[in-house]
Amino acid sequence: MDERAKGRVYDVCHEMRGLASALEAAAHGEMAEPELIVEYASGQISRLSDMLASAIVGSRQD
């Protein structure tokens, strides 16, 4: 895996940690609006899975 692909995977990992922090805050009642939290998490998971797939496929093509 080249440096560019590693950087993309790192970006996904970093954003996943941010999502995990948001979900943890929600679980502890530090955030309101459960519907918005679920919508945000769903969007992030979808986006992150696309980013990860792109990083993996990109590393095979580079």
Tab-separated table of N, CA and C in Angstrom:
chain	number	residue	atom	x	y	z
A	1	MET	N	0.858	-1.174	0.000
A	1	MET	CA	0.000	0.000	0.000
A	1	MET	C	0.902	1.234	0.000
A	2	ASP	N	0.658	2.128	-0.942
A	2	ASP	CA	1.488	3.327	-1.037
A	2	ASP	C	1.050	4.384	-0.011
A	3	GLU	N	1.815	5.442	0.067
A	3	GLU	CA	1.556	6.485	1.067
A	3	GLU	C	0.202	7.162	0.871
A	4	ARG	N	-0.184	7.345	-0.379
A	4	ARG	CA	-1.475	7.994	-0.655
A	4	ARG	C	-2.629	7.152	-0.114
A	5	ALA	N	-2.589	5.857	-0.366
A	5	ALA	CA	-3.632	4.950	0.123
A	5	ALA	C	-3.621	4.895	1.644
A	6	LYS	N	-2.428	4.858	2.233
A	6	LYS	CA	-2.331	4.856	3.692
A	6	LYS	C	-2.950	6.120	4.272
A	7	GLY	N	-2.728	7.244	3.604
A	7	GLY	CA	-3.307	8.509	4.055
A	7	GLY	C	-4.821	8.483	4.002
A	8	ARG	N	-5.370	7.887	2.963
A	8	ARG	CA	-6.835	7.793	2.842
A	8	ARG	C	-7.406	6.876	3.917
A	9	VAL	N	-6.738	5.764	4.182
A	9	VAL	CA	-7.197	4.861	5.238
A	9	VAL	C	-7.111	5.570	6.589
A	10	TYR	N	-6.032	6.317	6.820
A	10	TYR	CA	-5.904	7.076	8.063
A	10	TYR	C	-7.054	8.072	8.201
A	11	ASP	N	-7.414	8.752	7.112
A	11	ASP	CA	-8.527	9.704	7.155
A	11	ASP	C	-9.817	9.023	7.586
A	12	VAL	N	-10.066	7.838	7.046
A	12	VAL	CA	-11.269	7.090	7.418
A	12	VAL	C	-11.222	6.735	8.903
A	13	CYS	N	-10.079	6.256	9.369
A	13	CYS	CA	-9.941	5.893	10.785
A	13	CYS	C	-10.167	7.099	11.684
A	14	HIS	N	-9.622	8.227	11.302
A	14	HIS	CA	-9.782	9.454	12.087
A	14	HIS	C	-11.256	9.852	12.166
A	15	GLU	N	-11.946	9.789	11.052
A	15	GLU	CA	-13.362	10.156	11.041
A	15	GLU	C	-14.206	9.134	11.791
A	16	MET	N	-13.809	7.865	11.761
A	16	MET	CA	-14.533	6.847	12.524
A	16	MET	C	-14.405	7.112	14.019
A	17	ARG	N	-13.245	7.569	14.446
A	17	ARG	CA	-13.079	7.920	15.861
A	17	ARG	C	-13.983	9.084	16.242
A	18	GLY	N	-14.119	10.046	15.338
A	18	GLY	CA	-15.027	11.162	15.586
A	18	GLY	C	-16.469	10.701	15.695
A	19	LEU	N	-16.871	9.796	14.826
A	19	LEU	CA	-18.221	9.237	14.885
A	19	LEU	C	-18.417	8.481	16.192
A	20	ALA	N	-17.437	7.695	16.588
A	20	ALA	CA	-17.532	6.952	17.844
A	20	ALA	C	-17.681	7.902	19.029
A	21	SER	N	-16.969	9.002	19.019
A	21	SER	CA	-17.079	9.993	20.095
A	21	SER	C	-18.468	10.605	20.141
A	22	ALA	N	-19.022	10.912	18.976
A	22	ALA	CA	-20.371	11.481	18.919
A	22	ALA	C	-21.395	10.487	19.443
A	23	LEU	N	-21.259	9.226	19.067
A	23	LEU	CA	-22.196	8.210	19.538
A	23	LEU	C	-22.054	7.971	21.040
A	24	GLU	N	-20.836	8.026	21.537
A	24	GLU	CA	-20.623	7.870	22.977
A	24	GLU	C	-21.269	9.018	23.746
A	25	ALA	N	-21.109	10.232	23.246
A	25	ALA	CA	-21.747	11.391	23.883
A	25	ALA	C	-23.263	11.238	23.867
A	26	ALA	N	-23.802	10.753	22.771
A	26	ALA	CA	-25.246	10.546	22.673
A	26	ALA	C	-25.711	9.484	23.666
A	27	ALA	N	-24.925	8.429	23.808
A	27	ALA	CA	-25.285	7.346	24.727
A	27	ALA	C	-25.309	7.807	26.174
A	28	HIS	N	-24.522	8.811	26.490
A	28	HIS	CA	-24.452	9.327	27.857
A	28	HIS	C	-25.372	10.518	28.072
A	29	GLY	N	-26.235	10.773	27.099
A	29	GLY	CA	-27.219	11.840	27.248
A	29	GLY	C	-26.670	13.240	27.074
A	30	GLU	N	-25.495	13.363	26.497
A	30	GLU	CA	-24.881	14.674	26.311
A	30	GLU	C	-25.369	15.359	25.042
A	31	MET	N	-26.212	14.660	24.288
A	31	MET	CA	-26.751	15.219	23.050
A	31	MET	C	-28.254	14.970	23.028
A	32	ALA	N	-28.981	15.891	22.451
A	32	ALA	CA	-30.425	15.738	22.327
A	32	ALA	C	-30.769	15.277	20.910
A	33	GLU	N	-32.038	15.214	20.627
A	33	GLU	CA	-32.538	14.891	19.284
A	33	GLU	C	-32.054	13.529	18.784
A	34	PRO	N	-32.571	12.434	19.352
A	34	PRO	CA	-32.129	11.104	18.928
A	34	PRO	C	-32.279	10.848	17.428
A	35	GLU	N	-33.328	11.397	16.818
A	35	GLU	CA	-33.515	11.177	15.383
A	35	GLU	C	-32.369	11.778	14.579
A	36	LEU	N	-31.923	12.957	14.994
A	36	LEU	CA	-30.813	13.602	14.287
A	36	LEU	C	-29.508	12.844	14.484
A	37	ILE	N	-29.328	12.283	15.666
A	37	ILE	CA	-28.118	11.512	15.947
A	37	ILE	C	-28.069	10.271	15.054
A	38	VAL	N	-29.196	9.578	14.955
A	38	VAL	CA	-29.256	8.379	14.115
A	38	VAL	C	-29.047	8.748	12.650
A	39	GLU	N	-29.657	9.830	12.215
A	39	GLU	CA	-29.494	10.280	10.830
A	39	GLU	C	-28.034	10.636	10.546
A	40	TYR	N	-27.405	11.349	11.475
A	40	TYR	CA	-25.991	11.714	11.333
A	40	TYR	C	-25.122	10.452	11.266
A	41	ALA	N	-25.341	9.524	12.201
A	41	ALA	CA	-24.532	8.305	12.246
A	41	ALA	C	-24.704	7.490	10.969
A	42	SER	N	-25.924	7.370	10.507
A	42	SER	CA	-26.188	6.620	9.284
A	42	SER	C	-25.458	7.236	8.092
A	43	GLY	N	-25.530	8.540	7.974
A	43	GLY	CA	-24.839	9.228	6.885
A	43	GLY	C	-23.335	9.065	6.959
A	44	GLN	N	-22.800	9.170	8.181
A	44	GLN	CA	-21.357	9.022	8.360
A	44	GLN	C	-20.892	7.613	8.018
A	45	ILE	N	-21.634	6.614	8.481
A	45	ILE	CA	-21.251	5.227	8.208
A	45	ILE	C	-21.254	4.964	6.708
A	46	SER	N	-22.265	5.450	6.029
A	46	SER	CA	-22.340	5.281	4.578
A	46	SER	C	-21.165	5.968	3.892
A	47	ARG	N	-20.891	7.199	4.286
A	47	ARG	CA	-19.795	7.963	3.685
A	47	ARG	C	-18.447	7.311	3.970
A	48	LEU	N	-18.247	6.862	5.215
A	48	LEU	CA	-16.975	6.255	5.585
A	48	LEU	C	-16.761	4.920	4.873
A	49	SER	N	-17.820	4.150	4.699
A	49	SER	CA	-17.652	2.883	3.976
A	49	SER	C	-17.275	3.152	2.520
A	50	ASP	N	-17.850	4.192	1.935
A	50	ASP	CA	-17.476	4.571	0.566
A	50	ASP	C	-16.019	5.026	0.503
A	51	MET	N	-15.605	5.821	1.487
A	51	MET	CA	-14.221	6.304	1.520
A	51	MET	C	-13.243	5.143	1.669
A	52	LEU	N	-13.574	4.200	2.542
A	52	LEU	CA	-12.691	3.061	2.766
A	52	LEU	C	-12.593	2.195	1.515
A	53	ALA	N	-13.725	1.939	0.890
A	53	ALA	CA	-13.713	1.152	-0.352
A	53	ALA	C	-12.879	1.848	-1.418
A	54	SER	N	-13.010	3.148	-1.514
A	54	SER	CA	-12.237	3.916	-2.489
A	54	SER	C	-10.744	3.827	-2.199
A	55	ALA	N	-10.382	3.900	-0.928
A	55	ALA	CA	-8.966	3.810	-0.558
A	55	ALA	C	-8.403	2.438	-0.902
A	56	ILE	N	-9.179	1.401	-0.654
A	56	ILE	CA	-8.708	0.043	-0.934
A	56	ILE	C	-8.584	-0.182	-2.435
A	57	VAL	N	-9.606	0.179	-3.174
A	57	VAL	CA	-9.581	0.009	-4.629
A	57	VAL	C	-8.489	0.874	-5.241
A	58	GLY	N	-8.352	2.096	-4.748
A	58	GLY	CA	-7.326	3.002	-5.252
A	58	GLY	C	-5.930	2.464	-5.029
A	59	SER	N	-5.706	1.790	-3.896
A	59	SER	CA	-4.373	1.255	-3.619
A	59	SER	C	-4.048	0.094	-4.547
A	60	ARG	N	-5.063	-0.601	-5.014
A	60	ARG	CA	-4.838	-1.712	-5.950
A	60	ARG	C	-4.546	-1.203	-7.352
A	61	GLN	N	-5.090	-0.023	-7.681
A	61	GLN	CA	-4.914	0.524	-9.023
A	61	GLN	C	-3.653	1.365	-9.148
A	62	ASP	N	-3.148	1.872	-8.034
A	62	ASP	CA	-1.968	2.756	-8.069
A	62	ASP	C	-0.698	2.001	-8.353
